Coordinates of C-alpha atoms in Angstrom, one line a residue:
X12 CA -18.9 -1.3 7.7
X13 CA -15.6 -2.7 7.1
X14 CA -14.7 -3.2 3.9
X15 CA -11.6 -3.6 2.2
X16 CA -10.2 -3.8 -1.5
X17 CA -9.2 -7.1 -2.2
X18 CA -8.5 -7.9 -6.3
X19 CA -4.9 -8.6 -7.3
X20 CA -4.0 -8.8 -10.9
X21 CA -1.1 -9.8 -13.0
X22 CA -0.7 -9.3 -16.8
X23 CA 2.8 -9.8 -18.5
X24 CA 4.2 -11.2 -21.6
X25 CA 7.9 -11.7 -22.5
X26 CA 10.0 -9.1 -23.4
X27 CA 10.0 -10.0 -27.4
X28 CA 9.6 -7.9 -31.0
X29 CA 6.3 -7.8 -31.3
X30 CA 6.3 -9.7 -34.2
X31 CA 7.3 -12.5 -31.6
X32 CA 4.4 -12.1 -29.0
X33 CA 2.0 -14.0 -30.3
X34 CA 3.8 -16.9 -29.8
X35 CA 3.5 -17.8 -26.4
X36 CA -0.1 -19.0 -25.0
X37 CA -1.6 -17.4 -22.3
X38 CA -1.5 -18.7 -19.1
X39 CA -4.2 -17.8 -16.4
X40 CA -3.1 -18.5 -12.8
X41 CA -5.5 -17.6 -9.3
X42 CA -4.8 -17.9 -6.2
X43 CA -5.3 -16.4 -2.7
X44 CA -2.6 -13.6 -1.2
X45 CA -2.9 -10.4 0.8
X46 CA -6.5 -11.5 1.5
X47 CA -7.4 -11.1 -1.7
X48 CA -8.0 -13.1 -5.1
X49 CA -5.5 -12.8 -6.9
X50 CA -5.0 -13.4 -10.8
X51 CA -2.0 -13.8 -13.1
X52 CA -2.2 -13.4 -16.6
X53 CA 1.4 -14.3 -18.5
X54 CA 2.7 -15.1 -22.0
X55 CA 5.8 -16.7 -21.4
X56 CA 6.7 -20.3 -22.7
X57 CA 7.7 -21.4 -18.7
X58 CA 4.2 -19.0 -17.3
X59 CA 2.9 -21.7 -15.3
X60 CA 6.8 -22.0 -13.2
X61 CA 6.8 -18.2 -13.2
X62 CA 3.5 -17.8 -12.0
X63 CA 4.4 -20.4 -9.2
X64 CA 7.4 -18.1 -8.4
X65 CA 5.3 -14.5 -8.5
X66 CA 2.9 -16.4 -5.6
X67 CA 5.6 -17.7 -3.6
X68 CA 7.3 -14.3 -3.5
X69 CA 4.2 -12.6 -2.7
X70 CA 3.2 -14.7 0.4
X71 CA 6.9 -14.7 1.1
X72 CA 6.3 -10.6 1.5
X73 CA 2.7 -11.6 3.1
X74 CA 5.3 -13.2 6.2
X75 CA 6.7 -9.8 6.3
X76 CA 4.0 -7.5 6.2
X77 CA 0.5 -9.5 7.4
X78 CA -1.6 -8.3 10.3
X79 CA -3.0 -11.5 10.5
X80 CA -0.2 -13.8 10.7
X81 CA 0.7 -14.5 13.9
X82 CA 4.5 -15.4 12.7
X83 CA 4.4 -12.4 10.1
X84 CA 7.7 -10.1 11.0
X85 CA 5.8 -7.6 11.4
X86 CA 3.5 -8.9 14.0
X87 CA 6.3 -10.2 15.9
X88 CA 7.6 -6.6 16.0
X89 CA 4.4 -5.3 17.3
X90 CA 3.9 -8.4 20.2
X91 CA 7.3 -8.3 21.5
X92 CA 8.3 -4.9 20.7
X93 CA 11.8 -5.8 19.4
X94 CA 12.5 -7.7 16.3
X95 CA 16.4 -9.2 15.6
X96 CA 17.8 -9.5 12.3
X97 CA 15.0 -7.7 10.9
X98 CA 14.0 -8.8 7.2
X99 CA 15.7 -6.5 4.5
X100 CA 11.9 -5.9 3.2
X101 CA 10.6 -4.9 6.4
X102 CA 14.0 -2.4 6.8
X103 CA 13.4 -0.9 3.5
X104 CA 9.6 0.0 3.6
X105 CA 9.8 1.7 7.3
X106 CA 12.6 3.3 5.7
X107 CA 10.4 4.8 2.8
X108 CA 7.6 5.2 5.7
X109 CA 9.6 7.3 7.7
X110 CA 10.7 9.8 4.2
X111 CA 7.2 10.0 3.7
X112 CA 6.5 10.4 7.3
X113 CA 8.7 13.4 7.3
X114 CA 7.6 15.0 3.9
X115 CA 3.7 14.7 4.9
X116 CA 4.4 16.3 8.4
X117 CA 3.3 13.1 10.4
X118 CA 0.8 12.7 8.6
X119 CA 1.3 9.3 7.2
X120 CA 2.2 7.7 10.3
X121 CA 2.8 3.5 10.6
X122 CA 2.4 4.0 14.6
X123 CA -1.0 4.7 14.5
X124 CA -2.1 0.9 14.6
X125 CA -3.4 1.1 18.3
X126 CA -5.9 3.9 17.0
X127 CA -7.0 2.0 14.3
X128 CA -7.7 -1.0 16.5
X129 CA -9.5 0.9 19.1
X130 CA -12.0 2.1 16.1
X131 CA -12.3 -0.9 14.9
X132 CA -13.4 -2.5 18.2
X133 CA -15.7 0.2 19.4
X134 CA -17.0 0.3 16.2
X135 CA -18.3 -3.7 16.5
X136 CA -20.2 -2.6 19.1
X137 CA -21.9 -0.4 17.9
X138 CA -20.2 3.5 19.6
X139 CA -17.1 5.3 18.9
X140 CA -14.3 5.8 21.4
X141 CA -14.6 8.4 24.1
X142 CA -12.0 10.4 25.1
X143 CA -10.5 8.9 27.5
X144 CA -9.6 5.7 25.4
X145 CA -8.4 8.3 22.2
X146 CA -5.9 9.6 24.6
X147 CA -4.8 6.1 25.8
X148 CA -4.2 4.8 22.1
X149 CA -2.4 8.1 21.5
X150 CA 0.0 8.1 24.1
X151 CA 1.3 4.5 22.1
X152 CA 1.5 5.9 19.5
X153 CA 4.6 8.3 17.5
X154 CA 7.0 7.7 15.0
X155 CA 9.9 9.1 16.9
X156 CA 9.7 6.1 19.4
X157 CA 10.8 3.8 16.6
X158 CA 14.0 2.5 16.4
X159 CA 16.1 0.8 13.7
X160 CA 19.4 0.0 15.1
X161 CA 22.3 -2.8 14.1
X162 CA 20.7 -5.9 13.5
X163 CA 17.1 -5.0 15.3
X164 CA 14.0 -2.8 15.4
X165 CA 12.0 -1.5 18.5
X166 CA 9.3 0.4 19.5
X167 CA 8.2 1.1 23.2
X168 CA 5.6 -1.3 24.7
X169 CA 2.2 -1.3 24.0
X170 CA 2.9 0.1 20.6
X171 CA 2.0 -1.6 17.2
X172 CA 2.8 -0.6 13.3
X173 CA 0.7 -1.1 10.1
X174 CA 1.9 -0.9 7.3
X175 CA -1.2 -1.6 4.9
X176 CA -0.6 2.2 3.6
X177 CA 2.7 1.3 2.1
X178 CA 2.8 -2.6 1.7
X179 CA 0.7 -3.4 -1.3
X180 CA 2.6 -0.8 -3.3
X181 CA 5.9 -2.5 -2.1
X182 CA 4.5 -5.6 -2.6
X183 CA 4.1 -4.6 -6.5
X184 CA 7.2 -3.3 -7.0
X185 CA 9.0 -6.5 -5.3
X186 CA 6.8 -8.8 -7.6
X187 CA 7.5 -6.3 -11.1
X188 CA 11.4 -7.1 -10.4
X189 CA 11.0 -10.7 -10.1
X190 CA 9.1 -10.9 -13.5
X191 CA 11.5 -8.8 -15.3
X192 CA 14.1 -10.8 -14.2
X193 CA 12.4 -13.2 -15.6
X194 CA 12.8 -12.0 -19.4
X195 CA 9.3 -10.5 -19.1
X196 CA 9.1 -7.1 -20.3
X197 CA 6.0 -5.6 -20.5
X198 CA 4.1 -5.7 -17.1
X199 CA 0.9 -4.2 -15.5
X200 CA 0.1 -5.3 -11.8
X201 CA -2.7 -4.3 -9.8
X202 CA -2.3 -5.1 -6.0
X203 CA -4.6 -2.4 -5.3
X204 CA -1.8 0.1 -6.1
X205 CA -0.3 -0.3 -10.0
X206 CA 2.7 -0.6 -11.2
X207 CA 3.6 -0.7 -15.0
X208 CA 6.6 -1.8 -16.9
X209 CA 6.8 -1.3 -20.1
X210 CA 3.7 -0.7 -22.2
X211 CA 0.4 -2.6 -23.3
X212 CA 1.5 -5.5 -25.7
X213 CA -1.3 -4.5 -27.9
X214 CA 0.3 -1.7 -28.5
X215 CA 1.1 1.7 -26.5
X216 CA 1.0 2.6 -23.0
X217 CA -1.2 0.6 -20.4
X218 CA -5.0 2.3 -20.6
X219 CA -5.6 2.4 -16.2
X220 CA -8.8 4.4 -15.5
X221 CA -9.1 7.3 -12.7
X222 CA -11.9 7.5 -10.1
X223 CA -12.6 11.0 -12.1
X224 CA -13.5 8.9 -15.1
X225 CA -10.2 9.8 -17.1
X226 CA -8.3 7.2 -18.5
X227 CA -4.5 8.3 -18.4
X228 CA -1.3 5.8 -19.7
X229 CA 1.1 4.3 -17.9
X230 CA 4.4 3.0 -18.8
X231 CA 7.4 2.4 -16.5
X232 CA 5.5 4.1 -13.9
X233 CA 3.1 3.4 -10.7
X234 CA 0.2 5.1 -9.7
X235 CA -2.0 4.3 -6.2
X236 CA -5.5 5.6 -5.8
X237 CA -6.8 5.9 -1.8
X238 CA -9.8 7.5 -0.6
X239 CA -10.7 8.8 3.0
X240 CA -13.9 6.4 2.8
X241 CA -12.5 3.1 1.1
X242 CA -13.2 1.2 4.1
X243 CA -15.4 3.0 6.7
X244 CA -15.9 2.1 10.7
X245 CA -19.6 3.0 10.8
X246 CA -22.8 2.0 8.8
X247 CA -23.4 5.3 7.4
X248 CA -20.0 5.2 5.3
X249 CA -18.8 8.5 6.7
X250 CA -16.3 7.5 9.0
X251 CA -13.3 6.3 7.4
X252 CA -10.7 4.1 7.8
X253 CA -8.0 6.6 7.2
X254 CA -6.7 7.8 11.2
X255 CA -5.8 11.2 12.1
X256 CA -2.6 10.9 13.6
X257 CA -3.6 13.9 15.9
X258 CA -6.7 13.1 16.8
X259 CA -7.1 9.4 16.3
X260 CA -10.3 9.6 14.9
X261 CA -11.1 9.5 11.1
X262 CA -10.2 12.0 9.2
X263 CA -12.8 14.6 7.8
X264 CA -13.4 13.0 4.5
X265 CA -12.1 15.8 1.8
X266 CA -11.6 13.5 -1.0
X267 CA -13.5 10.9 -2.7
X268 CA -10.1 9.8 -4.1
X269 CA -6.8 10.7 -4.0
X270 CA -4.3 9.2 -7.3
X271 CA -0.4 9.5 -7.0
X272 CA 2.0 8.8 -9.5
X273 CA 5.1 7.8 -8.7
X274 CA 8.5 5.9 -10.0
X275 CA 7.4 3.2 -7.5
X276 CA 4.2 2.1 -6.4
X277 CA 5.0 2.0 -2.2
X278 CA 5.6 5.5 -2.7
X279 CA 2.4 6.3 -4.6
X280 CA 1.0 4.1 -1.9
X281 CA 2.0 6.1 0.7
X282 CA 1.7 9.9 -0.3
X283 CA -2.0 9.0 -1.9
X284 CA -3.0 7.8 2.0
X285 CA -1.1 11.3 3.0
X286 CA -2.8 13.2 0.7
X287 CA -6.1 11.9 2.2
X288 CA -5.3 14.1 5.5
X289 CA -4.6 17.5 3.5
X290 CA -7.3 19.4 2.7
X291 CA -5.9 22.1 0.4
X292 CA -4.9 21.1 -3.0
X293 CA -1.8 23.3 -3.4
X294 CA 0.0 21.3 -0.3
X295 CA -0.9 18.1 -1.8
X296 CA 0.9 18.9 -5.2
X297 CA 3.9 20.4 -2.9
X298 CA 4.2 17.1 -1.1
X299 CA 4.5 15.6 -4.1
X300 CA 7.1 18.1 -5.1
X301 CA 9.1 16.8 -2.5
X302 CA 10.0 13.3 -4.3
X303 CA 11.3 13.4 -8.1
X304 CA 8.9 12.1 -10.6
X305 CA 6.2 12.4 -8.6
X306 CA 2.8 14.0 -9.1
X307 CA -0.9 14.0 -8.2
X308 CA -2.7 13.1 -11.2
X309 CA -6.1 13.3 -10.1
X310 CA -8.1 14.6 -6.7
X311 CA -11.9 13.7 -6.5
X312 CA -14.0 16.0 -4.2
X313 CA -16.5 14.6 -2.0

């Protein structure tokens, strides 16, 4: 059954003595993005002009990133297989990819979209792929047969990115610098992935509960939570949406859920869907190791 998480939440109030807070009203904004519903909750005297300006920068990102935007930068990338004057956003998050890419040993790896679509289609009917089709949608796949070069990007033919492992997290972190330039200080956004600046205006951190029932704080900080069985391709639930890079096929769930904390929320994003494909705990907290501030705050066993 595919399923997906799809909730996106703003809070925010200005960056005032807290004598000052109560001031401004709050202002309640919804809307649609990223497929999913998204609410804004601000306390700002101009909220309803910010609020227009956090939804207009994240469906500007949406033309970016989206899968299901035809005109999306990425999705031109992935039909044409060359992309000119590639969006500074798009440049930045496969540059991220490919760090993480590297630390994880391949095992968070953008190429693997051909896999993922060949799941998804047998899936709708009902079998999974044979062999013969896993080795197909493997040979298009690899990171190394990415290119970013001056003023383009390219990848051989037949080949096709995602980057719904690293976007939302991105995604977060674009829309937390547009609100603190904005004179709003104390921030918590939930695109699936979190990512908090400063602390709860009621006072302290911001309370954000794990899938292992703790509630930890978080203040100038992200955290992402991803799980091997979050979206699944079968009935049963047991075969996830998470993609071998090796294989092609799911991975052999491990982890009910995997949480990252990171400086920035695309790189919790991406090392919590890495961590999803290691099975040992001690090589999960050394890949996190491998990027300052950076830890694995919580690992739920199947």
């Amino acid at each position: 059954m595919l399923t997906r998480r799809r909730f996106l939440a703003i809070s925010a109030v200005m960056a005032l003595p807290a004598a000052a807070r109560a001031a401004p009203p709050l202002h309640i904004a919804t809307g649609q993005a990223l497929g999913a519903q998204v609410t804004l909750r601000l306390a700002h005297p101009e909220a309803p002009a910010i609020a227009a300006r956090a939804m207009a920068e994240i469906a500007r990102l949406e033309d970016v990133f989206s899968l299901y935007r035809p005109s999306s930068a990425l999705m031109r990338l992935n039909v044409a297989g060359v992309l000119e004057a590639p969006p500074f956003d798009l440049l930045e998050c496969l540059t991220l990819a490919g760090r993480v890419h590297a630390a994880s040993g391949g095992r968070f790896d953008p190429t693997v979209q051909p896999l993922w679509s060949l799941q998804a289609e047998t899936a709708s009917r009902g079998r999974v792929p044979d062999v013969g089709e896993l080795a197909a949608a493997r040979a298009r796949t690899g990171w190394h047969r990415l290119r970013i070069e001056a003023g383009q990007v390219r990848i051989d033919p037949g080949m096709a990115l995602t980057l719904n492992g690293i976007a939302q997290g991105y995604i977060a972190d674009r829309v937390t610098d547009l609100l603190r330039a904005e004179g709003l200080g104390d921030i918590l956004i939930d695109t699936g992935e979190m990512r908090a600046l400063g602390g709860d205006p009621r006072g302290g951190d911001w309370p954000v509960q794990l899938q292992d029932g703790r509630t930890v704080p978080l203040r100038d900080r992200a955290l992402a939570t991803s799980g091997t069985l979050g979206t699944t391709f079968d009935a049963a639930g047991m075969r996830g949406h998470i993609l071998d890079p090796v294989t092609g096929n799911p991975a052999r769930p491990v982890w009910r859920a995997v949480t990252i904390a990171a400086p920035s929320a695309a790189l919790a994003d991406a090392l919590s869907t890495a961590a999803c494909l290691i099975q040992d705990r001690a090589d999960i907290t050394a890949l996190c190791d491998r990027f300052a501030e950076t830890a694995a705050l919580s690992l739920v066993p199947l």
